[in-house]
Amino acid sequence: GAVVSQHPSWVICKSGTSVKIECRSLDFQATTMFWYRQFPKQSLMLMATSNEGSKATYEQGVEKDKFLINHASLTLSTLTVTSAHPEDSSFYICSANRGSETQYFGPGTRLLVL
Amino acid sequence: KQEVTQIPAALSVPEGENLVLNCSFTDSAIYNLQWFRQDPGKGLTSLLLIQSSQREQTSGRLNASLDKSSGRSTLYIAASQPGDSATYLCAVTSGTYKYIFGTGTRLKVLA
């Protein structure tokens, strides 16, 4: 079955630093990947759609300069949280689309900003 | 704008009970609907996927139904077990493939 990985699985950083999270489709090519954020005891909220070779499309209210998304290849998308602050602490989950099939979700990355 | 709501928000049942989780969505023009399970601090586990042309899907003790015209889906869990305790999320997608998630139902099955 299709597998999507995320790295790191968890990260702790100091306020003001930048953090990069990777999302990889391990056994298929994904022209589109999605980034979600989940606050404690809340549902997943779509942040942006990442398209290989083009700029990401951000959902309303998501700062594109703060959450930089790069989809450099058909198997890798990265989310960089720039100048992270404690309010950015959250659970970040990516998903990858394989053709017209369903999406496959990564295991998530827990970010804690001190 | 698509909105997905799940009722109840939390549910606590004794082991062995059959239960129903509800999901409703405001825009019936969906591509598919998917039910997920999420354990605390973990990612998502896909349970059942229902295409827009389908009415229901079954996997083991789980049965999911879809009534697109009324904007509703239900997840039926038979003979619940403590291991079923988790948060259950439904999500719908349109032709753009991006998922809109519901608010979730936190289930606790008591031994």
mmCIF file of C-alpha atoms in Angstrom:
data_model
loop_
_atom_site.group_PDB
_atom_site.id
_atom_site.type_symbol
_atom_site.label_atom_id
_atom_site.label_comp_id
_atom_site.label_asym_id
_atom_site.label_seq_id
_atom_site.Cartn_x
_atom_site.Cartn_y
_atom_site.Cartn_z
ATOM 1 C CA GLY A 1 0.000 0.000 0.000
ATOM 2 C CA ALA A 2 0.966 3.625 -0.373
ATOM 3 C CA VAL A 3 3.180 4.998 2.380
ATOM 4 C CA VAL A 4 3.800 8.583 3.371
ATOM 5 C CA SER A 5 6.476 9.460 5.876
ATOM 6 C CA GLN A 6 7.218 12.603 7.827
ATOM 7 C CA HIS A 7 10.437 13.743 9.405
ATOM 8 C CA PRO A 8 10.979 14.564 12.136
ATOM 9 C CA SER A 9 8.218 12.932 14.151
ATOM 10 C CA TRP A 10 8.645 15.519 16.849
ATOM 11 C CA VAL A 11 10.725 18.631 17.327
ATOM 12 C CA ILE A 12 11.324 21.123 20.111
ATOM 13 C CA CYS A 13 12.791 24.486 19.230
ATOM 14 C CA LYS A 14 13.380 27.895 20.702
ATOM 15 C CA SER A 15 11.168 30.820 19.850
ATOM 16 C CA GLY A 16 12.460 32.715 16.835
ATOM 17 C CA THR A 17 14.089 29.769 15.105
ATOM 18 C CA SER A 18 12.921 28.104 11.905
ATOM 19 C CA VAL A 19 11.877 24.498 11.653
ATOM 20 C CA LYS A 20 11.648 22.355 8.537
ATOM 21 C CA ILE A 21 9.314 19.380 8.277
ATOM 22 C CA GLU A 22 9.596 16.887 5.434
ATOM 23 C CA CYS A 23 6.820 14.872 3.863
ATOM 24 C CA ARG A 24 7.767 12.019 1.542
ATOM 25 C CA SER A 25 5.725 9.627 -0.547
ATOM 26 C CA LEU A 26 7.811 6.483 -0.332
ATOM 27 C CA ASP A 27 6.381 4.241 -3.028
ATOM 28 C CA PHE A 28 4.502 6.517 -5.377
ATOM 29 C CA GLN A 29 4.767 9.876 -7.038
ATOM 30 C CA ALA A 30 2.569 12.634 -5.720
ATOM 31 C CA THR A 31 1.931 15.681 -7.846
ATOM 32 C CA THR A 32 -0.103 17.164 -5.021
ATOM 33 C CA MET A 33 0.515 17.133 -1.304
ATOM 34 C CA PHE A 34 -1.453 18.788 1.457
ATOM 35 C CA TRP A 35 -0.430 20.231 4.805
ATOM 36 C CA TYR A 36 -2.760 20.204 7.801
ATOM 37 C CA ARG A 37 -2.433 21.544 11.312
ATOM 38 C CA GLN A 38 -4.142 20.175 14.392
ATOM 39 C CA PHE A 39 -4.325 21.948 17.737
ATOM 40 C CA PRO A 40 -4.972 19.898 20.888
ATOM 41 C CA LYS A 41 -8.438 18.366 20.978
ATOM 42 C CA GLN A 42 -9.352 20.009 17.708
ATOM 43 C CA SER A 43 -9.791 18.686 14.210
ATOM 44 C CA LEU A 44 -7.389 18.970 11.318
ATOM 45 C CA MET A 45 -7.353 22.252 9.448
ATOM 46 C CA LEU A 46 -6.015 22.424 5.921
ATOM 47 C CA MET A 47 -3.186 24.914 5.667
ATOM 48 C CA ALA A 48 -2.081 24.669 2.053
ATOM 49 C CA THR A 49 -1.981 22.627 -1.112
ATOM 50 C CA SER A 50 1.480 21.875 -2.414
ATOM 51 C CA ASN A 51 1.916 21.288 -6.129
ATOM 52 C CA GLU A 52 5.124 19.920 -7.586
ATOM 53 C CA GLY A 53 7.003 22.564 -9.514
ATOM 54 C CA SER A 54 4.713 25.453 -8.681
ATOM 55 C CA LYS A 55 3.798 27.719 -5.814
ATOM 56 C CA ALA A 56 1.675 26.382 -3.000
ATOM 57 C CA THR A 57 -1.911 27.479 -2.564
ATOM 58 C CA TYR A 58 -2.645 28.665 0.952
ATOM 59 C CA GLU A 59 -5.965 28.567 2.730
ATOM 60 C CA GLN A 60 -7.489 31.760 3.993
ATOM 61 C CA GLY A 61 -5.849 32.987 7.155
ATOM 62 C CA VAL A 62 -2.607 31.054 6.692
ATOM 63 C CA GLU A 63 0.455 33.280 6.372
ATOM 64 C CA LYS A 64 2.458 32.144 3.372
ATOM 65 C CA ASP A 65 5.570 34.002 4.518
ATOM 66 C CA LYS A 66 5.474 32.216 7.833
ATOM 67 C CA PHE A 67 4.745 28.750 6.534
ATOM 68 C CA LEU A 68 6.999 28.223 3.548
ATOM 69 C CA ILE A 69 6.138 25.227 1.397
ATOM 70 C CA ASN A 70 8.405 23.740 -1.215
ATOM 71 C CA HIS A 71 7.470 20.805 -3.429
ATOM 72 C CA ALA A 72 10.718 20.248 -5.268
ATOM 73 C CA SER A 73 10.099 16.718 -6.468
ATOM 74 C CA LEU A 74 7.268 14.258 -6.983
ATOM 75 C CA THR A 75 8.091 12.540 -3.710
ATOM 76 C CA LEU A 76 9.012 15.368 -1.362
ATOM 77 C CA SER A 77 7.282 18.416 0.055
ATOM 78 C CA THR A 78 8.696 20.505 2.880
ATOM 79 C CA LEU A 79 7.019 22.859 5.310
ATOM 80 C CA THR A 80 9.226 25.423 7.005
ATOM 81 C CA VAL A 81 7.840 27.273 9.988
ATOM 82 C CA THR A 82 9.824 30.498 10.001
ATOM 83 C CA SER A 83 10.530 32.466 13.171
ATOM 84 C CA ALA A 84 8.482 30.020 15.185
ATOM 85 C CA HIS A 85 6.566 31.208 18.229
ATOM 86 C CA PRO A 86 4.841 29.247 20.995
ATOM 87 C CA GLU A 87 1.471 29.688 19.279
ATOM 88 C CA ASP A 88 2.848 27.698 16.336
ATOM 89 C CA SER A 89 3.127 24.659 18.570
ATOM 90 C CA SER A 90 0.866 22.103 16.993
ATOM 91 C CA PHE A 91 0.620 18.744 15.273
ATOM 92 C CA TYR A 92 1.388 19.031 11.563
ATOM 93 C CA ILE A 93 0.199 16.304 9.193
ATOM 94 C CA CYS A 94 0.814 15.985 5.490
ATOM 95 C CA SER A 95 -0.987 13.915 2.905
ATOM 96 C CA ALA A 96 -0.155 12.926 -0.640
ATOM 97 C CA ASN A 97 -2.453 12.338 -3.561
ATOM 98 C CA ARG A 98 -1.791 9.463 -5.919
ATOM 99 C CA GLY A 99 -3.558 10.233 -9.166
ATOM 100 C CA SER A 100 -7.318 10.287 -8.681
ATOM 101 C CA GLU A 101 -7.206 7.943 -5.714
ATOM 102 C CA THR A 102 -7.626 8.794 -2.103
ATOM 103 C CA GLN A 103 -5.017 10.649 -0.150
ATOM 104 C CA TYR A 104 -2.503 8.933 2.036
ATOM 105 C CA PHE A 105 -1.628 10.609 5.294
ATOM 106 C CA GLY A 106 1.712 10.859 7.035
ATOM 107 C CA PRO A 107 2.129 10.007 10.726
ATOM 108 C CA GLY A 108 2.407 13.657 11.740
ATOM 109 C CA THR A 109 5.047 15.905 13.292
ATOM 110 C CA ARG A 110 4.598 17.364 16.729
ATOM 111 C CA LEU A 111 6.154 20.811 17.073
ATOM 112 C CA LEU A 112 6.754 22.444 20.425
ATOM 113 C CA VAL A 113 8.104 25.971 20.449
ATOM 114 C CA LEU A 114 9.517 27.129 23.757
ATOM 115 C CA LYS B 1 -17.946 26.904 1.988
ATOM 116 C CA GLN B 2 -18.050 23.266 3.015
ATOM 117 C CA GLU B 3 -18.543 22.641 6.720
ATOM 118 C CA VAL B 4 -18.415 19.234 8.339
ATOM 119 C CA THR B 5 -19.946 18.563 11.727
ATOM 120 C CA GLN B 6 -19.826 15.454 13.853
ATOM 121 C CA ILE B 7 -22.245 14.482 16.570
ATOM 122 C CA PRO B 8 -21.768 13.628 19.339
ATOM 123 C CA ALA B 9 -18.527 15.388 20.236
ATOM 124 C CA ALA B 10 -17.826 12.759 22.877
ATOM 125 C CA LEU B 11 -19.291 9.389 23.695
ATOM 126 C CA SER B 12 -18.714 6.903 26.479
ATOM 127 C CA VAL B 13 -20.244 3.426 26.201
ATOM 128 C CA PRO B 14 -19.871 0.077 27.949
ATOM 129 C CA GLU B 15 -18.038 -2.669 26.146
ATOM 130 C CA GLY B 16 -20.147 -4.718 23.750
ATOM 131 C CA GLU B 17 -22.549 -1.963 22.836
ATOM 132 C CA ASN B 18 -23.329 -1.124 19.236
ATOM 133 C CA LEU B 19 -22.958 2.551 18.452
ATOM 134 C CA VAL B 20 -23.447 5.099 15.713
ATOM 135 C CA LEU B 21 -21.353 8.144 14.981
ATOM 136 C CA ASN B 22 -22.804 10.883 12.827
ATOM 137 C CA CYS B 23 -21.237 13.178 10.271
ATOM 138 C CA SER B 24 -23.003 15.914 8.349
ATOM 139 C CA PHE B 25 -21.751 18.196 5.598
ATOM 140 C CA THR B 26 -23.262 21.322 4.115
ATOM 141 C CA ASP B 27 -22.325 20.955 0.432
ATOM 142 C CA SER B 28 -23.502 17.716 -1.163
ATOM 143 C CA ALA B 29 -21.144 18.084 -4.142
ATOM 144 C CA ILE B 30 -18.491 15.807 -2.709
ATOM 145 C CA TYR B 31 -16.057 13.453 -4.425
ATOM 146 C CA ASN B 32 -15.809 11.034 -1.538
ATOM 147 C CA LEU B 33 -16.140 10.745 2.221
ATOM 148 C CA GLN B 34 -13.676 9.004 4.459
ATOM 149 C CA TRP B 35 -13.731 7.928 8.072
ATOM 150 C CA PHE B 36 -10.523 7.980 10.083
ATOM 151 C CA ARG B 37 -9.440 6.932 13.508
ATOM 152 C CA GLN B 38 -6.894 8.922 15.499
ATOM 153 C CA ASP B 39 -5.313 7.698 18.703
ATOM 154 C CA PRO B 40 -3.998 10.325 21.145
ATOM 155 C CA GLY B 41 -0.866 11.999 19.845
ATOM 156 C CA LYS B 42 -0.852 9.885 16.698
ATOM 157 C CA GLY B 43 -1.596 10.284 13.028
ATOM 158 C CA LEU B 44 -4.636 9.134 11.106
ATOM 159 C CA THR B 45 -5.696 5.594 10.348
ATOM 160 C CA SER B 46 -8.067 5.280 7.420
ATOM 161 C CA LEU B 47 -11.090 3.150 8.261
ATOM 162 C CA LEU B 48 -13.500 3.366 5.358
ATOM 163 C CA LEU B 49 -13.690 5.325 2.120
ATOM 164 C CA ILE B 50 -17.029 5.870 0.403
ATOM 165 C CA GLN B 51 -17.062 7.194 -3.123
ATOM 166 C CA SER B 52 -19.838 9.650 -3.968
ATOM 167 C CA SER B 53 -21.601 7.026 -6.077
ATOM 168 C CA GLN B 54 -21.648 4.497 -3.236
ATOM 169 C CA ARG B 55 -24.111 4.118 -0.401
ATOM 170 C CA GLU B 56 -22.066 2.203 2.114
ATOM 171 C CA GLN B 57 -18.847 0.396 2.877
ATOM 172 C CA THR B 58 -18.121 -2.335 5.392
ATOM 173 C CA SER B 59 -14.959 -3.542 7.060
ATOM 174 C CA GLY B 60 -15.202 -6.040 9.876
ATOM 175 C CA ARG B 61 -17.265 -4.544 12.683
ATOM 176 C CA LEU B 62 -17.454 -1.188 10.937
ATOM 177 C CA ASN B 63 -20.105 -0.041 8.507
ATOM 178 C CA ALA B 64 -20.259 3.428 7.004
ATOM 179 C CA SER B 65 -23.195 4.776 5.070
ATOM 180 C CA LEU B 66 -23.502 7.832 2.881
ATOM 181 C CA ASP B 67 -26.588 9.835 1.960
ATOM 182 C CA LYS B 68 -25.168 12.507 -0.253
ATOM 183 C CA SER B 69 -28.439 14.276 -0.960
ATOM 184 C CA SER B 70 -29.083 14.887 2.717
ATOM 185 C CA GLY B 71 -25.435 15.577 3.492
ATOM 186 C CA ARG B 72 -25.054 12.803 6.025
ATOM 187 C CA SER B 73 -22.889 9.832 6.819
ATOM 188 C CA THR B 74 -22.934 7.429 9.719
ATOM 189 C CA LEU B 75 -20.290 5.117 11.085
ATOM 190 C CA TYR B 76 -21.701 2.065 12.791
ATOM 191 C CA ILE B 77 -19.467 0.137 15.186
ATOM 192 C CA ALA B 78 -20.748 -3.258 16.243
ATOM 193 C CA ALA B 79 -19.880 -4.929 19.528
ATOM 194 C CA SER B 80 -17.587 -2.157 20.688
ATOM 195 C CA GLN B 81 -14.332 -3.000 22.461
ATOM 196 C CA PRO B 82 -12.015 -0.949 24.695
ATOM 197 C CA GLY B 83 -9.511 -0.969 21.845
ATOM 198 C CA ASP B 84 -11.985 1.054 19.799
ATOM 199 C CA SER B 85 -11.426 4.012 22.111
ATOM 200 C CA ALA B 86 -10.090 6.848 19.967
ATOM 201 C CA THR B 87 -11.177 9.980 18.154
ATOM 202 C CA TYR B 88 -13.107 9.327 14.977
ATOM 203 C CA LEU B 89 -12.947 11.866 12.185
ATOM 204 C CA CYS B 90 -14.912 12.073 8.996
ATOM 205 C CA ALA B 91 -13.649 14.073 6.052
ATOM 206 C CA VAL B 92 -15.071 14.999 2.673
ATOM 207 C CA THR B 93 -13.293 15.968 -0.475
ATOM 208 C CA SER B 94 -14.378 17.709 -3.615
ATOM 209 C CA GLY B 95 -12.782 17.453 -7.032
ATOM 210 C CA THR B 96 -9.747 19.364 -5.802
ATOM 211 C CA TYR B 97 -8.947 16.400 -3.566
ATOM 212 C CA LYS B 98 -8.324 18.488 -0.483
ATOM 213 C CA TYR B 99 -10.044 17.134 2.595
ATOM 214 C CA ILE B 100 -12.318 19.089 4.887
ATOM 215 C CA PHE B 101 -12.374 17.399 8.254
ATOM 216 C CA GLY B 102 -15.185 17.161 10.715
ATOM 217 C CA THR B 103 -14.993 18.216 14.321
ATOM 218 C CA GLY B 104 -14.440 14.660 15.538
ATOM 219 C CA THR B 105 -16.076 12.316 18.034
ATOM 220 C CA ARG B 106 -14.038 11.187 21.042
ATOM 221 C CA LEU B 107 -15.090 7.651 21.864
ATOM 222 C CA LYS B 108 -14.354 5.831 25.080
ATOM 223 C CA VAL B 109 -15.383 2.203 25.431
ATOM 224 C CA LEU B 110 -15.427 1.084 29.035
ATOM 225 C CA ALA B 111 -14.322 -2.412 29.984
#
